[in-house]
Short mmCIF file of C-alpha atoms in Angstrom, two decimals:
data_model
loop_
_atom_site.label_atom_id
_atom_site.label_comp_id
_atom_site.label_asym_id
_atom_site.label_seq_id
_atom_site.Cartn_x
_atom_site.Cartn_y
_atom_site.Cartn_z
CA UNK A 1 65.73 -39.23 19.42
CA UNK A 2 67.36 -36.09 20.81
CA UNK A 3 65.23 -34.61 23.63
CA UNK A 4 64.38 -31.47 22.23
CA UNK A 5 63.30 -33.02 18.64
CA UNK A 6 60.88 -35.25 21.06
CA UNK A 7 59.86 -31.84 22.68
CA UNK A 8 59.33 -30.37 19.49
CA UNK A 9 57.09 -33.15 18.26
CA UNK A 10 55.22 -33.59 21.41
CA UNK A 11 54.32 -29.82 20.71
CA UNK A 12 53.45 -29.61 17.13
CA UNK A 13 51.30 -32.78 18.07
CA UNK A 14 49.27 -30.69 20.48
CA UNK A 15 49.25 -27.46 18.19
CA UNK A 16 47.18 -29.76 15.86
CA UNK A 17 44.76 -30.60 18.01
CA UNK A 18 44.24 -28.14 19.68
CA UNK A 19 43.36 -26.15 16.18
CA UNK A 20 41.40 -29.29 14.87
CA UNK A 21 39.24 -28.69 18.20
CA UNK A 22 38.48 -25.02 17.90
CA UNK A 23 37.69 -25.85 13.90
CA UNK A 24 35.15 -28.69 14.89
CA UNK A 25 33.86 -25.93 18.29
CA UNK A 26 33.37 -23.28 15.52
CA UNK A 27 31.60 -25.39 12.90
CA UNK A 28 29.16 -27.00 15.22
CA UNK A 29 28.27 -23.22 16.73
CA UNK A 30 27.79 -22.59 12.85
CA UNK A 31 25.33 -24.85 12.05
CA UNK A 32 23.50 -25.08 15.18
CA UNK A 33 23.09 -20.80 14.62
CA UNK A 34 22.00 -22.13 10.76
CA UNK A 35 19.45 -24.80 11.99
CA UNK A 36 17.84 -22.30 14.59
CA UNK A 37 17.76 -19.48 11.75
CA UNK A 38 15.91 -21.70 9.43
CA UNK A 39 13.16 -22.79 12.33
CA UNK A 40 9.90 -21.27 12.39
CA UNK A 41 8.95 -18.96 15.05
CA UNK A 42 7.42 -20.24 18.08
CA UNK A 43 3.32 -19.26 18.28
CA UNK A 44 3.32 -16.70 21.26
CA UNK A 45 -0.01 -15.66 22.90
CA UNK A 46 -0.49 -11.81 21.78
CA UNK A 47 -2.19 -11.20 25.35
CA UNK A 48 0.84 -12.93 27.36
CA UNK A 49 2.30 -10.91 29.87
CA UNK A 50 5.91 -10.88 28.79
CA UNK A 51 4.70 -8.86 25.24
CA UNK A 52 5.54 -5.57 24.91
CA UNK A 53 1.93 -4.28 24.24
CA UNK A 54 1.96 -0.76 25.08
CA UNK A 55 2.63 -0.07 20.79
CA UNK A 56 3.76 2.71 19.14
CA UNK A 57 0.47 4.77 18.01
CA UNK A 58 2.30 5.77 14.54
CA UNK A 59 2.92 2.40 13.63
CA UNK A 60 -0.77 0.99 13.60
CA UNK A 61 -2.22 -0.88 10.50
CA UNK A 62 -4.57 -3.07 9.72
CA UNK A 63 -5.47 -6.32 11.42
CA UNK A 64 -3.68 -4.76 14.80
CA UNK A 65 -6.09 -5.10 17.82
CA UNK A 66 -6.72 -2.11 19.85
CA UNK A 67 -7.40 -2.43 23.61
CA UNK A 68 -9.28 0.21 25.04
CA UNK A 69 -9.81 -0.97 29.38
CA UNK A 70 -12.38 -3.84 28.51
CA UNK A 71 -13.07 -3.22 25.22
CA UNK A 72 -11.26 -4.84 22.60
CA UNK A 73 -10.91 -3.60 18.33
CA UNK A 74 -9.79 -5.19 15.24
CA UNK A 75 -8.41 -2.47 12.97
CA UNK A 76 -9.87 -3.07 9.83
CA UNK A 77 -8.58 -0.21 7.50
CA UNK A 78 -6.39 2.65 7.04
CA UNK A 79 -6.42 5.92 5.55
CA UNK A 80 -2.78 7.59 5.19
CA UNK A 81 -3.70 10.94 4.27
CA UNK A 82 -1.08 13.96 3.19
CA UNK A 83 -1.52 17.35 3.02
CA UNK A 84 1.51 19.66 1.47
CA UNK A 85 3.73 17.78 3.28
CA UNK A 86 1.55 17.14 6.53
CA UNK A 87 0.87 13.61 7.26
CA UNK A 88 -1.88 11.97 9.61
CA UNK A 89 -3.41 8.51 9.72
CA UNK A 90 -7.34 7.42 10.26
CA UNK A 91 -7.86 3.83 11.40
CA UNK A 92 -11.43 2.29 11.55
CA UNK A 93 -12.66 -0.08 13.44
CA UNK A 94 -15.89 -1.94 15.04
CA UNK A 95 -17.11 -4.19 17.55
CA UNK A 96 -19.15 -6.13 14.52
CA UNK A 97 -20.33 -6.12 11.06
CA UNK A 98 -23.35 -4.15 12.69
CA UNK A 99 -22.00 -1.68 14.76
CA UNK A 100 -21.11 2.03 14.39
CA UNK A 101 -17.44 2.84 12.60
CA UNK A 102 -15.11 4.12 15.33
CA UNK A 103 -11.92 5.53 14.08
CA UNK A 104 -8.87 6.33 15.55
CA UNK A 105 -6.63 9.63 14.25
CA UNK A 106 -3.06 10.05 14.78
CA UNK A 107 -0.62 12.82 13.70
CA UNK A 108 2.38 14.18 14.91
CA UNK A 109 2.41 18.14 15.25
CA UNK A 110 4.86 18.20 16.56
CA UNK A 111 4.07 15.48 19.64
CA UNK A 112 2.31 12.31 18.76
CA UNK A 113 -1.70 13.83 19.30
CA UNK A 114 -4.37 10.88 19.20
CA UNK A 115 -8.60 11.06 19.16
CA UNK A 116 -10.76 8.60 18.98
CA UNK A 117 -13.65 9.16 16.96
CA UNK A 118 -17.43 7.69 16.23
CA UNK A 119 -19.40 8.54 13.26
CA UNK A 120 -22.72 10.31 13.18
CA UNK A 121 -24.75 8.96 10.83
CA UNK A 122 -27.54 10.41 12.65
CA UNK A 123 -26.57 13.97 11.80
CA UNK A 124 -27.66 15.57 8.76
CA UNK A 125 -25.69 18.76 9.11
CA UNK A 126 -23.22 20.30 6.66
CA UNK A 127 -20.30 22.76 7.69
CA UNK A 128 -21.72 25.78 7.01
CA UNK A 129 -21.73 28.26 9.64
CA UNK A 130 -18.28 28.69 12.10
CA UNK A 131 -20.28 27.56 15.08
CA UNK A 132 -22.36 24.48 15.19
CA UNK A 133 -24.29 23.05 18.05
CA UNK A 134 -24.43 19.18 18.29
CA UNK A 135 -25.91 17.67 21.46
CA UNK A 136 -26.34 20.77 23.46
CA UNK A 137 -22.22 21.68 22.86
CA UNK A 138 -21.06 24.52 20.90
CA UNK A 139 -18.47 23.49 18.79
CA UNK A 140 -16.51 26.38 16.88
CA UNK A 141 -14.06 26.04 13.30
CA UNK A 142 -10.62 25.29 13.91
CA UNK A 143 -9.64 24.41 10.19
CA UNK A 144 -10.62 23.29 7.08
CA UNK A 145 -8.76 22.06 4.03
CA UNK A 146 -8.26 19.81 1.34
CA UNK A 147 -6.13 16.43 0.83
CA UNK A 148 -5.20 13.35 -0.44
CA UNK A 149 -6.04 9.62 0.66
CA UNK A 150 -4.40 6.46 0.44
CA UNK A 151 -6.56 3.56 1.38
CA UNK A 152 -5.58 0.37 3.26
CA UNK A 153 -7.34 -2.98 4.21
CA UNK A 154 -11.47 -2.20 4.42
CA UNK A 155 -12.09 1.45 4.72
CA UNK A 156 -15.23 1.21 1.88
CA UNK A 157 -12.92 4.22 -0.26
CA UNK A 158 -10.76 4.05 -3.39
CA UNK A 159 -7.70 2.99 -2.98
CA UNK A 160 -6.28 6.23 -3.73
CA UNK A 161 -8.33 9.66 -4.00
CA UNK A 162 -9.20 13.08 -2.14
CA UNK A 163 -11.01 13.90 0.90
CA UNK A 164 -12.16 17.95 2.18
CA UNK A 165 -12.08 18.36 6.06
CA UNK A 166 -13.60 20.88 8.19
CA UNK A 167 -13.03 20.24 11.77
CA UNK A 168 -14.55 21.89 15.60
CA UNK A 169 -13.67 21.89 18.79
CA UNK A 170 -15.83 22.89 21.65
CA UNK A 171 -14.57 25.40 25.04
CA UNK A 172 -13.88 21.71 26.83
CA UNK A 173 -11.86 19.80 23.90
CA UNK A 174 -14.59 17.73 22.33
CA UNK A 175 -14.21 17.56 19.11
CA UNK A 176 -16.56 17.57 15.39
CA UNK A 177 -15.27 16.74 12.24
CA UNK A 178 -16.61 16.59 8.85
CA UNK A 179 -15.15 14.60 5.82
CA UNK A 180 -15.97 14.37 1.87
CA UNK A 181 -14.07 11.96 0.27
CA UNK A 182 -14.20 12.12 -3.51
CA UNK A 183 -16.83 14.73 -3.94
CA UNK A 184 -19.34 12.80 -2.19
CA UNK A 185 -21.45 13.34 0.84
CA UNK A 186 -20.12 14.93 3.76
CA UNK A 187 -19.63 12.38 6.82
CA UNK A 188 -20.01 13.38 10.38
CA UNK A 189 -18.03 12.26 13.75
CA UNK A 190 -17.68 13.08 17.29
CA UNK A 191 -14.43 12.23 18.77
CA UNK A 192 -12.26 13.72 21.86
CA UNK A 193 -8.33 13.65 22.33
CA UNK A 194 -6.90 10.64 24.19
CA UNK A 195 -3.38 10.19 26.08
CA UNK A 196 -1.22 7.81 23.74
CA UNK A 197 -0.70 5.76 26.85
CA UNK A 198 -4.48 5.07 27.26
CA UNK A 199 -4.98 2.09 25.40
CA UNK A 200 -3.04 -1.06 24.41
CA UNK A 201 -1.77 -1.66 20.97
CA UNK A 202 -0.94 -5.44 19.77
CA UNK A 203 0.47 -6.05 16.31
CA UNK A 204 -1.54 -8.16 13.88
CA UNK A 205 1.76 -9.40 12.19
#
């Protein structure tokens, strides 16, 4: 055999392997990537220290815990409420069954603004007058309106439906809301503003 022929065959011979290797490389990366795809995720610890817990406060739903220093909050419902094109979010929570409803607001107007908030069941006041005192404070009217509700998870309201607002705010930020949500009874809460970076978000899902 002529000793380029032999040269010629000795490197076809090697083209063909070396393309049945990268075939076989390329189809074994393929179905490892499929097998790993198809796996269930891991169980990771919600608390661990590699978890991006700091949370975005417009993203919070129900079932999400809220960390506030040593206390510790199971959102249990949601109230997306819209206003002529305004949007905000109410989230309720409790220590137990028993406790008082806390609630956490957050809107965006035009920075991300956050209050947490603790109803007054104890007050049997109506928003009447454009200064009311509550606890020794003077709180003043800021705004009133009306708008609509969509309910999620446990919030004890319709699913969908209409709420009127009248909120205060005292000479040192404190704040006084009221709420009537479908014509009923108005409901009264103390709250205060809160940095968004005060307290520790970790998804439920």
């Amino acid at each position: 055999m002529p000793s380029e022929l032999l040269i010629a065959v000795l490197v076809f011979i090697v083209v063909v392997l070396v393309t049945v290797l990268v075939i076989r490389t390329r189809t074994n990366k393929t179905q490892k990537q499929q097998e790993q795809s198809q796996q269930p995720a891991a169980p990771r610890d919600p608390f661990a220290a590699d978890q991006n817990t700091g949370g975005d406060p417009e993203t919070i739903k129900a079932g999400d815990l809220l960390e506030f220093g040593n206390e510790k909050f199971f959102v249990r419902g949601t109230l997306r409420i819209s206003e002529g094109g305004y949007d905000w979010a109410e989230h309720f929570f409790q220590a137990d069954a028993s406790a008082t409803r806390m609630w956490l607001s957050v809107e965006r107007d035009p920075d991300v603004q956050v209050a947490r908030w603790r109803d007054r069941p104890d007050l049997d006041i109506e928003p009447k007058a454009r200064t009311i005192t509550v606890d020794g404070t003077d709180y003043d009217l800021v705004e009133h309106g009306t708008a609509s509700y969509r309910s999620e998870g446990t919030t004890g309201l319709n699913e969908k439906g209409g709420v009127d607002y009248v909120d205060y705010e005292s000479g040192d930020g404190r704040l006084l809301a009221f709420e009537r949500f479908d014509h009923g009874r108005w409901e009264v809460s103390t709250g205060e503003t809160i940095p968004t970076g005060s307290f520790t978000i970790y998804s439920g899902s």
